[in-house]
PDB file of C-alpha atoms in Angstrom:
ATOM      1  CA  MET A   1     -62.289  25.162   7.456  1.00  0.00           C
ATOM      2  CA  PRO A   2     -60.734  22.915   4.699  1.00  0.00           C
ATOM      3  CA  GLU A   3     -57.913  25.449   4.338  1.00  0.00           C
ATOM      4  CA  ILE A   4     -56.915  25.028   7.999  1.00  0.00           C
ATOM      5  CA  GLN A   5     -56.886  21.233   7.665  1.00  0.00           C
ATOM      6  CA  LEU A   6     -54.675  21.489   4.564  1.00  0.00           C
ATOM      7  CA  GLN A   7     -52.256  23.782   6.412  1.00  0.00           C
ATOM      8  CA  SER A   8     -52.166  21.508   9.432  1.00  0.00           C
ATOM      9  CA  LEU A   9     -51.308  18.565   7.149  1.00  0.00           C
ATOM     10  CA  LEU A  10     -48.761  20.535   5.097  1.00  0.00           C
ATOM     11  CA  ILE A  11     -46.526  21.454   8.058  1.00  0.00           C
ATOM     12  CA  PRO A  12     -45.837  17.823   9.174  1.00  0.00           C
ATOM     13  CA  ILE A  13     -45.238  16.797   5.531  1.00  0.00           C
ATOM     14  CA  VAL A  14     -42.688  19.599   5.042  1.00  0.00           C
ATOM     15  CA  ILE A  15     -40.978  18.646   8.317  1.00  0.00           C
ATOM     16  CA  LEU A  16     -40.927  14.972   7.237  1.00  0.00           C
ATOM     17  CA  VAL A  17     -39.408  15.855   3.836  1.00  0.00           C
ATOM     18  CA  VAL A  18     -36.731  18.053   5.470  1.00  0.00           C
ATOM     19  CA  VAL A  19     -35.843  15.325   8.002  1.00  0.00           C
ATOM     20  CA  LEU A  20     -35.689  12.653   5.271  1.00  0.00           C
ATOM     21  CA  GLY A  21     -33.523  14.932   3.114  1.00  0.00           C
ATOM     22  CA  PHE A  22     -31.198  15.526   6.054  1.00  0.00           C
ATOM     23  CA  LEU A  23     -30.948  11.776   6.773  1.00  0.00           C
ATOM     24  CA  ILE A  24     -30.209  10.967   3.120  1.00  0.00           C
ATOM     25  CA  ALA A  25     -27.537  13.676   2.985  1.00  0.00           C
ATOM     26  CA  LEU A  26     -26.013  12.356   6.212  1.00  0.00           C
ATOM     27  CA  MET A  27     -26.045   8.800   4.853  1.00  0.00           C
ATOM     28  CA  LEU A  28     -24.309   9.865   1.618  1.00  0.00           C
ATOM     29  CA  LEU A  29     -21.745  11.847   3.569  1.00  0.00           C
ATOM     30  CA  SER A  30     -20.955   8.965   5.922  1.00  0.00           C
ATOM     31  CA  LYS A  31     -20.670   6.510   3.010  1.00  0.00           C
ATOM     32  CA  ASN A  32     -18.135   8.708   1.233  1.00  0.00           C
ATOM     33  CA  TYR A  33     -16.111   9.713   4.282  1.00  0.00           C
ATOM     34  CA  ILE A  34     -13.290   7.192   4.594  1.00  0.00           C
ATOM     35  CA  LYS A  35     -11.031   6.678   7.582  1.00  0.00           C
ATOM     36  CA  VAL A  36      -7.544   5.279   7.021  1.00  0.00           C
ATOM     37  CA  SER A  37      -5.646   3.535   9.798  1.00  0.00           C
ATOM     38  CA  PRO A  38      -1.911   4.256  10.266  1.00  0.00           C
ATOM     39  CA  ASN A  39      -0.866   0.879   8.837  1.00  0.00           C
ATOM     40  CA  ARG A  40      -2.615   1.500   5.499  1.00  0.00           C
ATOM     41  CA  ALA A  41      -2.534   4.064   2.755  1.00  0.00           C
ATOM     42  CA  ALA A  42      -5.639   4.939   0.772  1.00  0.00           C
ATOM     43  CA  VAL A  43      -5.072   5.683  -2.891  1.00  0.00           C
ATOM     44  CA  ILE A  44      -7.967   7.759  -4.176  1.00  0.00           C
ATOM     45  CA  SER A  45      -8.001   7.852  -7.960  1.00  0.00           C
ATOM     46  CA  GLY A  46     -10.215   9.472 -10.516  1.00  0.00           C
ATOM     47  CA  ARG A  47      -9.332  13.157 -10.402  1.00  0.00           C
ATOM     48  CA  SER A  48      -6.010  14.722 -11.260  1.00  0.00           C
ATOM     49  CA  ARG A  49      -3.965  16.771  -8.852  1.00  0.00           C
ATOM     50  CA  LYS A  50      -0.668  18.584  -8.975  1.00  0.00           C
ATOM     51  CA  LEU A  51       2.198  17.391  -6.766  1.00  0.00           C
ATOM     52  CA  PRO A  52       4.549  19.872  -5.054  1.00  0.00           C
ATOM     53  CA  ASP A  53       7.174  19.205  -7.752  1.00  0.00           C
ATOM     54  CA  GLY A  54       4.697  20.197 -10.486  1.00  0.00           C
ATOM     55  CA  THR A  55       3.917  16.677 -11.717  1.00  0.00           C
ATOM     56  CA  VAL A  56       0.253  15.983 -12.435  1.00  0.00           C
ATOM     57  CA  VAL A  57      -1.061  12.597 -11.299  1.00  0.00           C
ATOM     58  CA  GLY A  58      -4.512  11.041 -11.311  1.00  0.00           C
ATOM     59  CA  TYR A  59      -4.612  10.081  -7.647  1.00  0.00           C
ATOM     60  CA  ARG A  60      -4.024  11.269  -4.106  1.00  0.00           C
ATOM     61  CA  LEU A  61      -2.702   9.452  -1.049  1.00  0.00           C
ATOM     62  CA  VAL A  62      -4.108   9.468   2.466  1.00  0.00           C
ATOM     63  CA  ARG A  63      -2.134   7.782   5.224  1.00  0.00           C
ATOM     64  CA  GLY A  64      -3.399   7.567   8.770  1.00  0.00           C
ATOM     65  CA  GLY A  65      -6.270  10.030   8.539  1.00  0.00           C
ATOM     66  CA  ALA A  66      -9.600  10.611   6.887  1.00  0.00           C
ATOM     67  CA  THR A  67     -10.955  12.225   3.750  1.00  0.00           C
ATOM     68  CA  LEU A  68     -14.119  12.744   1.792  1.00  0.00           C
ATOM     69  CA  ILE A  69     -14.353  11.172  -1.643  1.00  0.00           C
ATOM     70  CA  VAL A  70     -16.490  12.430  -4.484  1.00  0.00           C
ATOM     71  CA  PRO A  71     -19.017   9.744  -5.449  1.00  0.00           C
ATOM     72  CA  PHE A  72     -18.963   8.571  -9.066  1.00  0.00           C
ATOM     73  CA  LEU A  73     -15.706  10.485  -9.728  1.00  0.00           C
ATOM     74  CA  GLU A  74     -13.282   8.838  -7.316  1.00  0.00           C
ATOM     75  CA  LYS A  75     -12.561   5.315  -6.152  1.00  0.00           C
ATOM     76  CA  VAL A  76     -10.528   4.078  -3.202  1.00  0.00           C
ATOM     77  CA  GLU A  77      -7.960   1.275  -3.061  1.00  0.00           C
ATOM     78  CA  TYR A  78      -5.650   0.464  -0.191  1.00  0.00           C
ATOM     79  CA  LEU A  79      -1.947  -0.321   0.203  1.00  0.00           C
ATOM     80  CA  SER A  80      -0.790  -2.197   3.273  1.00  0.00           C
ATOM     81  CA  LEU A  81       2.093  -0.574   5.128  1.00  0.00           C
ATOM     82  CA  ASN A  82       2.629  -3.611   7.367  1.00  0.00           C
ATOM     83  CA  VAL A  83       5.914  -5.479   7.525  1.00  0.00           C
ATOM     84  CA  LEU A  84       6.058  -8.443   5.145  1.00  0.00           C
ATOM     85  CA  THR A  85       8.196 -11.381   6.288  1.00  0.00           C
ATOM     86  CA  VAL A  86       9.792 -13.176   3.352  1.00  0.00           C
ATOM     87  CA  PRO A  87      11.496 -16.515   4.025  1.00  0.00           C
ATOM     88  CA  LEU A  88      14.412 -17.063   1.646  1.00  0.00           C
ATOM     89  CA  ALA A  89      15.912 -20.430   0.860  1.00  0.00           C
ATOM     90  CA  THR A  90      18.404 -21.113  -1.893  1.00  0.00           C
ATOM     91  CA  SER A  91      19.910 -24.463  -2.645  1.00  0.00           C
ATOM     92  CA  ARG A  92      22.932 -25.104  -4.799  1.00  0.00           C
ATOM     93  CA  ALA A  93      24.071 -21.500  -4.938  1.00  0.00           C
ATOM     94  CA  TYR A  94      27.783 -21.364  -5.722  1.00  0.00           C
ATOM     95  CA  THR A  95      30.424 -19.442  -3.801  1.00  0.00           C
ATOM     96  CA  VAL A  96      33.382 -17.689  -5.376  1.00  0.00           C
ATOM     97  CA  GLN A  97      35.323 -20.966  -4.986  1.00  0.00           C
ATOM     98  CA  GLY A  98      32.633 -22.937  -6.845  1.00  0.00           C
ATOM     99  CA  VAL A  99      31.386 -24.678  -3.711  1.00  0.00           C
ATOM    100  CA  PRO A 100      27.603 -25.246  -3.705  1.00  0.00           C
ATOM    101  CA  VAL A 101      25.893 -23.954  -0.559  1.00  0.00           C
ATOM    102  CA  SER A 102      22.344 -23.875   0.735  1.00  0.00           C
ATOM    103  CA  VAL A 103      21.238 -20.800   2.632  1.00  0.00           C
ATOM    104  CA  LYS A 104      18.085 -20.073   4.606  1.00  0.00           C
ATOM    105  CA  ALA A 105      17.267 -16.519   5.617  1.00  0.00           C
ATOM    106  CA  VAL A 106      14.349 -14.311   6.548  1.00  0.00           C
ATOM    107  CA  ALA A 107      13.838 -10.780   5.226  1.00  0.00           C
ATOM    108  CA  ASN A 108      11.434  -8.192   6.584  1.00  0.00           C
ATOM    109  CA  VAL A 109      10.199  -5.793   3.907  1.00  0.00           C
ATOM    110  CA  LYS A 110       7.928  -2.772   4.240  1.00  0.00           C
ATOM    111  CA  ILE A 111       6.744   0.087   2.038  1.00  0.00           C
ATOM    112  CA  LYS A 112       8.394   3.248   3.311  1.00  0.00           C
ATOM    113  CA  GLY A 113       5.991   5.858   4.634  1.00  0.00           C
ATOM    114  CA  ASP A 114       7.358   8.873   2.731  1.00  0.00           C
ATOM    115  CA  ASP A 115       5.272  10.293  -0.118  1.00  0.00           C
ATOM    116  CA  GLU A 116       7.718   9.415  -2.907  1.00  0.00           C
ATOM    117  CA  SER A 117       7.964   5.750  -1.860  1.00  0.00           C
ATOM    118  CA  MET A 118       4.214   5.436  -1.427  1.00  0.00           C
ATOM    119  CA  ARG A 119       3.582   6.974  -4.862  1.00  0.00           C
ATOM    120  CA  ALA A 120       6.027   4.492  -6.410  1.00  0.00           C
ATOM    121  CA  ALA A 121       4.388   1.589  -4.557  1.00  0.00           C
ATOM    122  CA  ALA A 122       0.913   2.743  -5.604  1.00  0.00           C
ATOM    123  CA  GLU A 123       1.955   2.888  -9.242  1.00  0.00           C
ATOM    124  CA  ARG A 124       3.575  -0.554  -9.150  1.00  0.00           C
ATOM    125  CA  PHE A 125       1.649  -2.661  -6.636  1.00  0.00           C
ATOM    126  CA  LEU A 126      -1.888  -1.298  -6.343  1.00  0.00           C
ATOM    127  CA  GLY A 127      -4.386  -3.989  -7.242  1.00  0.00           C
ATOM    128  CA  MET A 128      -1.714  -6.693  -7.022  1.00  0.00           C
ATOM    129  CA  GLN A 129      -2.690  -9.735  -4.983  1.00  0.00           C
ATOM    130  CA  PRO A 130      -0.637 -10.196  -1.783  1.00  0.00           C
ATOM    131  CA  GLU A 131       0.719 -13.497  -3.133  1.00  0.00           C
ATOM    132  CA  GLU A 132       1.990 -11.771  -6.290  1.00  0.00           C
ATOM    133  CA  PHE A 133       3.643  -9.024  -4.239  1.00  0.00           C
ATOM    134  CA  HIS A 134       5.233 -11.620  -1.955  1.00  0.00           C
ATOM    135  CA  LYS A 135       6.530 -13.571  -4.978  1.00  0.00           C
ATOM    136  CA  LEU A 136       8.010 -10.430  -6.571  1.00  0.00           C
ATOM    137  CA  VAL A 137       9.852  -9.463  -3.380  1.00  0.00           C
ATOM    138  CA  PHE A 138      11.027 -13.055  -2.911  1.00  0.00           C
ATOM    139  CA  GLN A 139      12.431 -13.279  -6.443  1.00  0.00           C
ATOM    140  CA  THR A 140      14.220  -9.944  -6.091  1.00  0.00           C
ATOM    141  CA  LEU A 141      15.809 -10.893  -2.776  1.00  0.00           C
ATOM    142  CA  GLU A 142      16.675 -14.402  -3.931  1.00  0.00           C
ATOM    143  CA  GLY A 143      18.478 -13.054  -6.981  1.00  0.00           C
ATOM    144  CA  HIS A 144      20.550 -10.706  -4.825  1.00  0.00           C
ATOM    145  CA  LEU A 145      21.232 -13.493  -2.339  1.00  0.00           C
ATOM    146  CA  ARG A 146      22.630 -15.708  -5.085  1.00  0.00           C
ATOM    147  CA  ALA A 147      24.714 -12.851  -6.496  1.00  0.00           C
ATOM    148  CA  ILE A 148      26.246 -12.094  -3.094  1.00  0.00           C
ATOM    149  CA  LEU A 149      26.940 -15.764  -2.380  1.00  0.00           C
ATOM    150  CA  GLY A 150      28.881 -15.857  -5.648  1.00  0.00           C
ATOM    151  CA  THR A 151      31.297 -13.210  -4.329  1.00  0.00           C
ATOM    152  CA  LEU A 152      32.034 -14.846  -0.951  1.00  0.00           C
ATOM    153  CA  THR A 153      33.919 -17.890   0.293  1.00  0.00           C
ATOM    154  CA  VAL A 154      32.317 -20.506   2.520  1.00  0.00           C
ATOM    155  CA  GLU A 155      34.392 -19.209   5.439  1.00  0.00           C
ATOM    156  CA  GLU A 156      33.171 -15.636   4.915  1.00  0.00           C
ATOM    157  CA  ILE A 157      29.565 -16.830   4.851  1.00  0.00           C
ATOM    158  CA  ASN A 158      29.943 -18.869   8.059  1.00  0.00           C
ATOM    159  CA  ASN A 159      32.247 -16.620  10.075  1.00  0.00           C
ATOM    160  CA  ASP A 160      30.928 -13.142   9.311  1.00  0.00           C
ATOM    161  CA  ARG A 161      27.174 -13.470   9.088  1.00  0.00           C
ATOM    162  CA  GLN A 162      26.639  -9.838  10.086  1.00  0.00           C
ATOM    163  CA  SER A 163      28.700  -8.652   7.115  1.00  0.00           C
ATOM    164  CA  PHE A 164      26.855 -11.097   4.864  1.00  0.00           C
ATOM    165  CA  ALA A 165      23.481  -9.745   6.030  1.00  0.00           C
ATOM    166  CA  GLN A 166      24.701  -6.164   5.565  1.00  0.00           C
ATOM    167  CA  LYS A 167      25.844  -6.903   2.001  1.00  0.00           C
ATOM    168  CA  LEU A 168      22.450  -8.407   1.178  1.00  0.00           C
ATOM    169  CA  THR A 169      20.640  -5.429   2.663  1.00  0.00           C
ATOM    170  CA  THR A 170      22.816  -2.936   0.787  1.00  0.00           C
ATOM    171  CA  GLU A 171      22.595  -4.833  -2.493  1.00  0.00           C
ATOM    172  CA  ALA A 172      18.832  -5.410  -2.435  1.00  0.00           C
ATOM    173  CA  ALA A 173      17.864  -2.031  -0.988  1.00  0.00           C
ATOM    174  CA  GLY A 174      18.468  -0.201  -4.266  1.00  0.00           C
ATOM    175  CA  ASP A 175      16.160  -2.460  -6.273  1.00  0.00           C
ATOM    176  CA  LEU A 176      13.507  -2.561  -3.576  1.00  0.00           C
ATOM    177  CA  GLU A 177      13.520   1.217  -3.189  1.00  0.00           C
ATOM    178  CA  LYS A 178      13.034   1.651  -6.943  1.00  0.00           C
ATOM    179  CA  MET A 179       9.990  -0.597  -6.709  1.00  0.00           C
TER     180      MET A 179
END
């Protein structure tokens, strides 16, 4: 008789342990399964991987999808792929004729979505506060704005604004792409 009672108690305990184990495994899985929206890139670091060009890096990128991370070995940080609006204002910038001018402009900057650009951005900007990133972009664009103003006359700045904007875009694009 005591053997039957022990068996009848053992079956519910085994079922309870299996259910609890399943719930714990499910909880761990859901905690380490990350979903990345299309306007963000997840940079998962901690384990090395080989890129298609043969380079070995200590991170992987996930953009607009989902992945499973390995607890204790990997960590996740995010890069924003949203457009950043940078207001530019320079005062007392000198034209080619030596005339001081003040210029106000707005630039829209975004991290390109290709793998090479995102790897470069991850290596340079990951962990940087948004204010620091904004300041860096502002200083880069402001420097190019002043340099371009120094090559133009006041008439060229006023009359051909499209050409002026194109020169700024062309000039700054190289530096911004390297970043």
